[in-house]
Short mmCIF file of C-alpha atoms in Angstrom, two decimals:
data_model
loop_
_atom_site.label_atom_id
_atom_site.label_comp_id
_atom_site.label_asym_id
_atom_site.label_seq_id
_atom_site.Cartn_x
_atom_site.Cartn_y
_atom_site.Cartn_z
CA MET A 1 70.03 126.73 90.19
CA ILE A 2 72.64 127.05 86.76
CA SER A 3 75.35 128.84 88.77
CA ASP A 4 74.74 126.03 91.74
CA ASP A 5 75.73 123.34 89.09
CA SER A 6 78.80 124.91 87.50
CA ASP A 7 80.01 125.26 91.28
CA ALA A 8 79.89 121.97 92.00
CA LYS A 9 81.47 121.07 89.25
CA SER A 10 84.27 123.01 89.79
CA ASP A 11 83.96 122.14 93.55
CA TRP A 12 84.58 118.46 92.46
CA LYS A 13 87.18 119.11 89.88
CA LYS A 14 89.56 120.50 92.53
CA ALA A 15 88.15 117.92 95.11
CA ILE A 16 89.22 115.33 92.44
CA ARG A 17 92.67 116.78 92.05
CA ASP A 18 93.26 117.13 96.14
CA GLY A 19 91.84 113.95 96.71
CA LEU A 20 93.84 111.52 94.61
CA ALA A 21 96.88 113.53 95.44
CA ALA A 22 96.59 113.06 99.12
CA ALA A 23 95.55 109.17 98.35
CA GLY A 24 98.96 108.59 96.23
CA PRO A 25 100.66 107.30 99.21
CA ILE A 26 98.00 104.99 99.94
CA CYS A 27 97.47 103.27 96.91
CA LEU A 28 100.96 102.45 96.71
CA GLY A 29 101.11 100.61 99.89
CA TYR A 30 97.48 98.96 98.52
CA ILE A 31 99.29 98.07 95.41
CA ALA A 32 101.92 96.01 97.51
CA ILE A 33 99.66 94.87 100.32
CA GLY A 34 96.86 93.97 97.52
CA LEU A 35 98.92 92.22 94.95
CA ALA A 36 100.39 89.96 98.57
CA PHE A 37 96.16 89.01 99.22
CA GLY A 38 95.11 88.40 95.69
CA VAL A 39 98.43 85.35 95.41
CA ILE A 40 97.91 83.90 99.25
CA ALA A 41 93.99 84.35 98.40
CA HIS A 42 94.25 82.80 94.79
CA LYS A 43 96.71 79.93 96.94
CA THR A 44 93.66 79.27 98.97
CA GLY A 45 91.53 78.88 96.34
CA PHE A 46 89.61 81.50 95.87
CA SER A 47 88.96 82.69 91.96
CA PRO A 48 89.78 86.06 91.12
CA CYS A 49 86.47 87.22 90.74
CA GLU A 50 85.91 86.12 94.32
CA ILE A 51 88.83 88.22 95.41
CA GLY A 52 87.63 91.27 93.73
CA LEU A 53 84.25 90.84 95.41
CA MET A 54 85.72 90.32 98.78
CA SER A 55 87.51 93.40 98.00
CA LEU A 56 84.55 95.07 97.12
CA ILE A 57 82.40 93.81 100.09
CA VAL A 58 84.64 93.77 103.08
CA TYR A 59 87.42 96.02 101.98
CA ALA A 60 89.67 95.69 105.04
CA GLY A 61 93.12 94.52 103.99
CA SER A 62 93.95 92.64 107.79
CA SER A 63 90.92 90.83 107.98
CA GLN A 64 90.68 89.66 104.44
CA PHE A 65 94.40 88.15 104.82
CA ILE A 66 92.64 86.06 108.17
CA ALA A 67 89.57 85.38 106.38
CA ALA A 68 91.17 84.12 103.26
CA ALA A 69 93.46 81.72 106.30
CA MET A 70 90.37 80.39 108.00
CA PHE A 71 88.84 79.86 104.55
CA GLY A 72 91.70 77.29 103.78
CA ALA A 73 91.80 75.67 107.18
CA ASP A 74 87.81 75.04 106.56
CA ALA A 75 86.44 76.99 109.62
CA GLY A 76 82.71 77.95 109.25
CA PHE A 77 80.35 80.86 108.67
CA PHE A 78 80.49 82.23 111.87
CA PRO A 79 84.01 81.80 113.28
CA ILE A 80 84.92 83.81 110.14
CA VAL A 81 82.38 86.17 110.39
CA LEU A 82 83.02 86.95 114.22
CA THR A 83 86.69 87.06 113.90
CA THR A 84 86.20 89.99 110.99
CA PHE A 85 83.99 91.74 112.87
CA SER A 86 86.26 92.12 115.93
CA ILE A 87 89.15 92.64 114.04
CA ASN A 88 87.25 95.66 112.30
CA LEU A 89 85.51 97.20 115.50
CA ARG A 90 88.61 99.45 115.62
CA HIS A 91 86.63 101.42 112.91
CA LEU A 92 84.62 102.24 115.38
CA LEU A 93 87.23 104.70 117.13
CA MET A 94 87.79 106.23 113.63
CA SER A 95 84.52 106.88 112.51
CA SER A 96 83.75 108.44 115.74
CA SER A 97 86.85 111.11 114.96
CA LEU A 98 85.81 111.60 111.63
CA SER A 99 82.26 112.29 112.55
CA ARG A 100 83.25 115.82 113.50
CA TYR A 101 84.17 116.96 110.05
CA VAL A 102 81.50 115.52 108.50
CA ARG A 103 78.33 117.22 110.08
CA ASN A 104 75.24 118.15 107.65
CA LEU A 105 75.59 115.70 105.12
CA THR A 106 72.67 113.11 103.70
CA VAL A 107 72.47 109.91 104.74
CA GLY A 108 73.33 108.56 101.36
CA ARG A 109 76.78 110.77 100.96
CA LEU A 110 77.22 109.67 104.49
CA SER A 111 76.68 106.18 104.19
CA LEU A 112 79.23 106.02 100.89
CA PHE A 113 81.95 107.60 103.10
CA ALA A 114 81.91 104.89 105.81
CA TYR A 115 82.26 102.48 102.90
CA GLY A 116 85.47 103.85 102.80
CA VAL A 117 86.82 104.17 106.41
CA THR A 118 90.38 102.32 106.46
CA ASP A 119 93.31 102.98 109.02
CA GLU A 120 95.28 104.65 106.05
CA SER A 121 92.22 106.89 104.50
CA PHE A 122 90.90 107.89 108.05
CA ALA A 123 94.64 108.96 109.06
CA VAL A 124 95.21 110.74 106.00
CA ASN A 125 91.58 112.19 106.23
CA MET A 126 92.24 113.39 109.54
CA SER A 127 95.22 115.31 109.47
CA ARG A 128 93.98 117.30 106.77
CA PHE A 129 90.56 117.85 108.07
CA GLN A 130 92.61 119.31 110.69
CA GLY A 131 94.51 121.60 108.46
CA GLY A 132 91.35 123.02 107.03
CA LYS A 133 90.70 123.33 103.51
CA TRP A 134 89.10 119.65 103.17
CA GLY A 135 85.62 118.84 102.46
CA TRP A 136 83.47 115.81 102.17
CA ARG A 137 84.22 115.75 98.57
CA GLN A 138 87.79 115.28 98.63
CA ALA A 139 87.78 112.80 101.70
CA LEU A 140 85.16 110.82 99.73
CA ILE A 141 87.87 110.59 96.46
CA VAL A 142 90.17 109.76 98.65
CA ASN A 143 88.30 106.79 100.33
CA HIS A 144 86.73 105.66 97.08
CA SER A 145 90.09 106.06 94.72
CA THR A 146 92.02 104.01 97.95
CA ASN A 147 89.39 101.37 97.24
CA LEU A 148 89.23 101.60 93.74
CA THR A 149 93.69 100.25 93.78
CA TRP A 150 92.72 97.92 96.29
CA ILE A 151 90.52 96.07 94.18
CA VAL A 152 91.89 96.28 91.42
CA SER A 153 95.42 95.22 93.12
CA THR A 154 93.64 92.43 94.69
CA VAL A 155 92.61 90.96 91.58
CA ALA A 156 95.82 91.30 90.04
CA GLY A 157 97.46 89.74 92.82
CA GLY A 158 94.85 86.94 92.21
CA ILE A 159 95.47 86.22 88.65
CA GLY A 160 99.26 87.28 88.18
CA GLY A 161 100.75 88.31 91.48
CA GLN A 162 103.22 85.39 91.52
CA PHE A 163 105.15 86.88 88.99
CA ILE A 164 105.82 90.09 90.71
CA PRO A 165 109.11 90.39 92.99
CA LYS A 166 109.06 90.09 96.58
CA GLY A 167 109.82 93.52 98.20
CA ALA A 168 109.78 95.32 94.86
CA PHE A 169 110.77 99.56 95.50
CA GLY A 170 110.32 98.97 98.86
CA LEU A 171 106.87 98.98 98.34
CA ASP A 172 105.98 97.12 101.94
CA TYR A 173 107.06 99.97 103.98
CA ALA A 174 105.05 102.72 101.90
CA LEU A 175 102.21 102.39 104.50
CA MET A 176 104.18 102.49 107.88
CA ALA A 177 106.27 105.44 106.19
CA MET A 178 102.86 107.00 105.77
CA PHE A 179 101.88 106.29 109.23
CA ILE A 180 105.11 107.70 110.72
CA CYS A 181 104.55 111.46 109.17
CA LEU A 182 101.17 111.19 109.78
CA LEU A 183 101.88 110.76 113.26
CA VAL A 184 104.01 113.73 112.99
CA PHE A 185 101.41 115.61 111.94
CA GLN A 186 99.48 114.91 115.11
CA PHE A 187 102.50 116.23 117.26
CA ARG A 188 100.42 119.83 117.57
CA ARG A 189 100.70 119.79 121.56
CA ILE A 190 102.91 118.54 123.91
CA GLU A 191 99.92 116.26 125.08
CA GLN A 192 99.18 114.68 121.66
CA ILE A 193 103.21 113.10 121.86
CA LEU A 194 102.38 112.24 125.46
CA VAL A 195 99.25 110.25 124.34
CA SER A 196 101.21 108.75 121.64
CA LEU A 197 103.90 107.40 123.57
CA ILE A 198 101.51 106.03 125.76
CA SER A 199 99.41 104.25 123.39
CA GLY A 200 102.00 102.82 121.75
CA VAL A 201 103.86 101.34 124.58
CA LEU A 202 100.61 100.22 125.71
CA ALA A 203 99.81 98.79 122.20
CA VAL A 204 103.17 96.93 122.23
CA ILE A 205 102.55 95.00 125.63
CA PHE A 206 98.79 94.30 124.67
CA CYS A 207 99.88 92.80 121.31
CA LEU A 208 102.23 90.75 123.13
CA ILE A 209 99.67 89.15 125.78
CA ILE A 210 96.16 89.08 123.83
CA PRO A 211 96.17 87.35 120.48
CA GLY A 212 94.28 89.16 117.47
CA ASN A 213 94.29 93.11 116.71
CA SER A 214 92.28 94.27 119.92
CA TYR A 215 95.05 95.74 121.52
CA ILE A 216 95.12 98.92 118.44
CA LEU A 217 91.51 99.49 120.09
CA ILE A 218 92.15 98.96 123.79
CA ALA A 219 95.50 100.76 123.85
CA ALA A 220 93.86 103.84 121.90
CA VAL A 221 90.38 104.02 123.70
CA ILE A 222 92.74 104.08 127.12
CA SER A 223 95.53 106.55 126.01
CA ALA A 224 93.03 108.89 124.73
CA SER A 225 90.90 108.68 128.26
CA ILE A 226 94.61 109.27 129.65
CA GLY A 227 95.00 112.09 127.81
CA LEU A 228 91.57 113.81 128.47
CA LEU A 229 92.38 113.41 131.88
CA LEU A 230 95.53 115.35 131.57
CA ARG A 231 94.06 117.79 129.41
CA LYS A 232 91.15 118.34 132.35
CA ARG A 233 93.76 118.85 135.31
CA THR A 234 96.18 121.40 133.14
CA ARG A 235 93.05 123.29 132.45
CA ARG A 236 91.05 123.57 135.19
CA ARG A 237 87.80 124.41 133.69
CA CYS A 238 85.25 124.71 135.85
CA GLU A 239 82.28 122.79 134.11
CA ILE A 240 79.50 121.93 135.98
CA GLY A 241 78.62 118.35 134.94
CA GLY A 242 75.11 117.42 132.85
CA ASN A 243 74.01 119.01 129.70
CA PRO A 244 74.01 122.79 128.98
CA MET B 1 86.69 75.65 100.63
CA LYS B 2 84.04 76.14 97.83
CA GLY B 3 80.31 76.20 98.07
CA ALA B 4 80.03 78.83 100.75
CA VAL B 5 82.37 81.86 99.82
CA ILE B 6 79.69 83.95 98.76
CA PRO B 7 77.24 84.01 102.15
CA VAL B 8 80.54 84.12 104.08
CA ILE B 9 82.00 87.63 102.39
CA ILE B 10 78.50 89.14 102.66
CA GLY B 11 78.43 88.39 106.73
CA MET B 12 81.71 89.80 106.80
CA GLY B 13 80.86 93.18 105.06
CA ILE B 14 77.83 93.51 107.11
CA VAL B 15 79.84 93.61 110.08
CA THR B 16 82.59 95.45 108.76
CA TYR B 17 80.17 97.97 107.27
CA ILE B 18 78.06 98.74 110.88
CA PRO B 19 81.25 100.20 113.19
CA ARG B 20 82.29 102.25 109.91
CA TRP B 21 78.43 103.45 109.49
CA LEU B 22 77.09 103.73 113.10
CA PRO B 23 79.47 106.34 114.75
CA LEU B 24 79.06 108.77 111.47
CA PHE B 25 75.34 108.09 111.39
CA LEU B 26 74.69 108.67 115.10
CA LEU B 27 77.13 111.45 116.26
CA THR B 28 76.69 113.50 112.69
CA ARG B 29 73.22 114.34 113.86
CA HIS B 30 73.72 115.58 117.53
CA PRO B 31 75.85 118.31 119.28
CA LEU B 32 78.69 116.42 120.86
CA PRO B 33 79.40 116.87 124.16
CA PRO B 34 83.10 118.86 125.18
CA TRP B 35 84.56 115.88 126.88
CA LEU B 36 84.11 113.91 123.92
CA ILE B 37 85.41 116.63 121.34
CA ASP B 38 88.75 116.68 123.40
CA TRP B 39 88.50 112.81 123.96
CA LEU B 40 88.42 112.28 120.02
CA ASP B 41 90.76 114.90 119.47
CA PHE B 42 93.41 112.33 120.90
CA ILE B 43 92.16 109.30 118.93
CA PRO B 44 94.39 109.97 115.75
CA ALA B 45 97.42 110.55 117.58
CA ALA B 46 96.86 106.97 119.87
CA ILE B 47 95.55 105.16 117.05
CA LEU B 48 98.39 105.76 114.84
CA SER B 49 100.83 105.18 117.27
CA ALA B 50 99.01 101.43 118.48
CA LEU B 51 99.37 101.33 114.47
CA ILE B 52 103.08 101.77 114.38
CA LEU B 53 104.85 100.82 117.27
CA PRO B 54 103.65 96.60 118.05
CA ALA B 55 104.38 96.58 113.75
CA ILE B 56 108.11 97.73 114.42
CA VAL B 57 109.32 95.92 117.20
CA THR B 58 107.22 92.66 117.41
CA GLY B 59 107.13 89.78 114.90
CA GLY B 60 106.51 86.21 115.00
CA GLU B 61 104.19 83.58 115.79
CA PRO B 62 103.15 83.49 118.93
CA ARG B 63 104.29 87.41 118.89
CA HIS B 64 107.43 88.19 120.61
CA LEU B 65 109.75 91.50 120.59
CA GLU B 66 112.08 91.81 117.79
CA TRP B 67 114.65 94.09 117.43
CA ALA B 68 116.21 93.22 114.49
CA LYS B 69 113.58 94.06 112.01
CA PRO B 70 114.78 96.62 109.19
CA ASP B 71 111.46 98.17 109.66
CA LEU B 72 112.46 99.16 113.32
CA TRP B 73 115.71 100.74 112.27
CA VAL B 74 114.09 102.21 108.90
CA ALA B 75 111.47 104.11 111.59
CA PHE B 76 114.10 106.27 112.89
CA PRO B 77 115.41 108.34 109.68
CA THR B 78 112.00 108.08 108.66
CA LEU B 79 110.55 109.68 111.53
CA ILE B 80 113.93 112.27 111.88
CA ILE B 81 112.85 113.23 108.21
CA ALA B 82 109.14 113.43 109.06
CA LEU B 83 109.74 115.75 111.54
CA ILE B 84 112.45 117.99 109.50
CA THR B 85 110.45 118.06 106.06
CA LYS B 86 106.86 117.51 107.00
CA SER B 87 106.44 116.50 103.95
CA LEU B 88 104.13 113.33 103.46
CA ALA B 89 105.40 112.44 99.84
CA GLY B 90 108.89 113.05 100.86
CA THR B 91 108.70 110.91 103.95
CA VAL B 92 106.91 108.11 102.32
CA VAL B 93 109.32 108.04 99.28
CA THR B 94 112.51 108.20 101.23
CA GLY B 95 111.13 105.83 103.69
CA MET B 96 110.64 103.30 101.04
CA ALA B 97 113.89 103.92 99.69
CA LEU B 98 115.81 103.19 103.08
CA TYR B 99 113.67 100.15 103.46
CA TRP B 100 114.88 98.55 99.78
CA LEU B 101 118.10 99.33 100.75
CA ALA B 102 118.03 97.89 104.63
CA VAL B 103 116.62 94.91 103.15
CA HIS B 104 118.94 94.49 100.44
CA VAL B 105 122.35 95.07 102.68
CA TYR B 106 120.42 92.08 105.47
CA GLY B 107 120.39 89.98 102.48
#
């Protein structure tokens, strides 16, 4: 029992170190976007306390921006909640993808982890999980340290964000640069490069013709399915349909 | 807008949490079929690309193609740095510096 405890303690120590290091780039980006959200939400009429509550309970950047705008336009409960749902539906795919790496967790830990799944934490955790040497503790630290950064930045933006110069230090580009690098990490096989090309082009087309951001989900589902077909053709596995 | 903020925030929180939680809850309890594992293997690349490309080549409201954004032109050197260095921190810091330069040169 005692050795178990000290094992868990040193596991956590290492996880906190690794997790915080991995979360760094995300935090930079969240500070920039969080401050911007705080300023806008404050202008719409949210108190710093309400801003913090929204960041804590919803924790999803783009939907918070849109919700603030809809609040400003006096949209009702259902329009705002439905819009939020459709914007954040894409996390369905990310959680599905992550589920391969966080098996054997208690429901409590899984639920705590699920809360922090965002575009950014998904991208970082996924590339770390694929490289091995990454555990649920590290992933949990990434999710929650970035969440804390988001909450603090949005509240700070609501209190005094208008005093921060726009575009300071190129912070606005932190997340884009991170996504680009994490995409490069995904280029493990030619299939992945093909899939990302198809997905990118589809996403641009759908983004121009469909309002909202469902284009992300649609482009990803179609291109991953094309990738699956490509892989099946090249492998020519002779599997019999149905359960093993 | 005063009055009904808290219920809306709670509603938003619930509909945001469910898609995050449900796959993790369901898919970790049963073994996944091989085709689903293969399919999910493509999701990170597909999602990242779908997040990046529209953000750098489109803009405005309603959205239209926009080729003159610094976001796009900075993406090329950032991509090259990522390919060469394979360093996340290095790429992020260089990308930020290039973007800062691009925005200030643009004026």
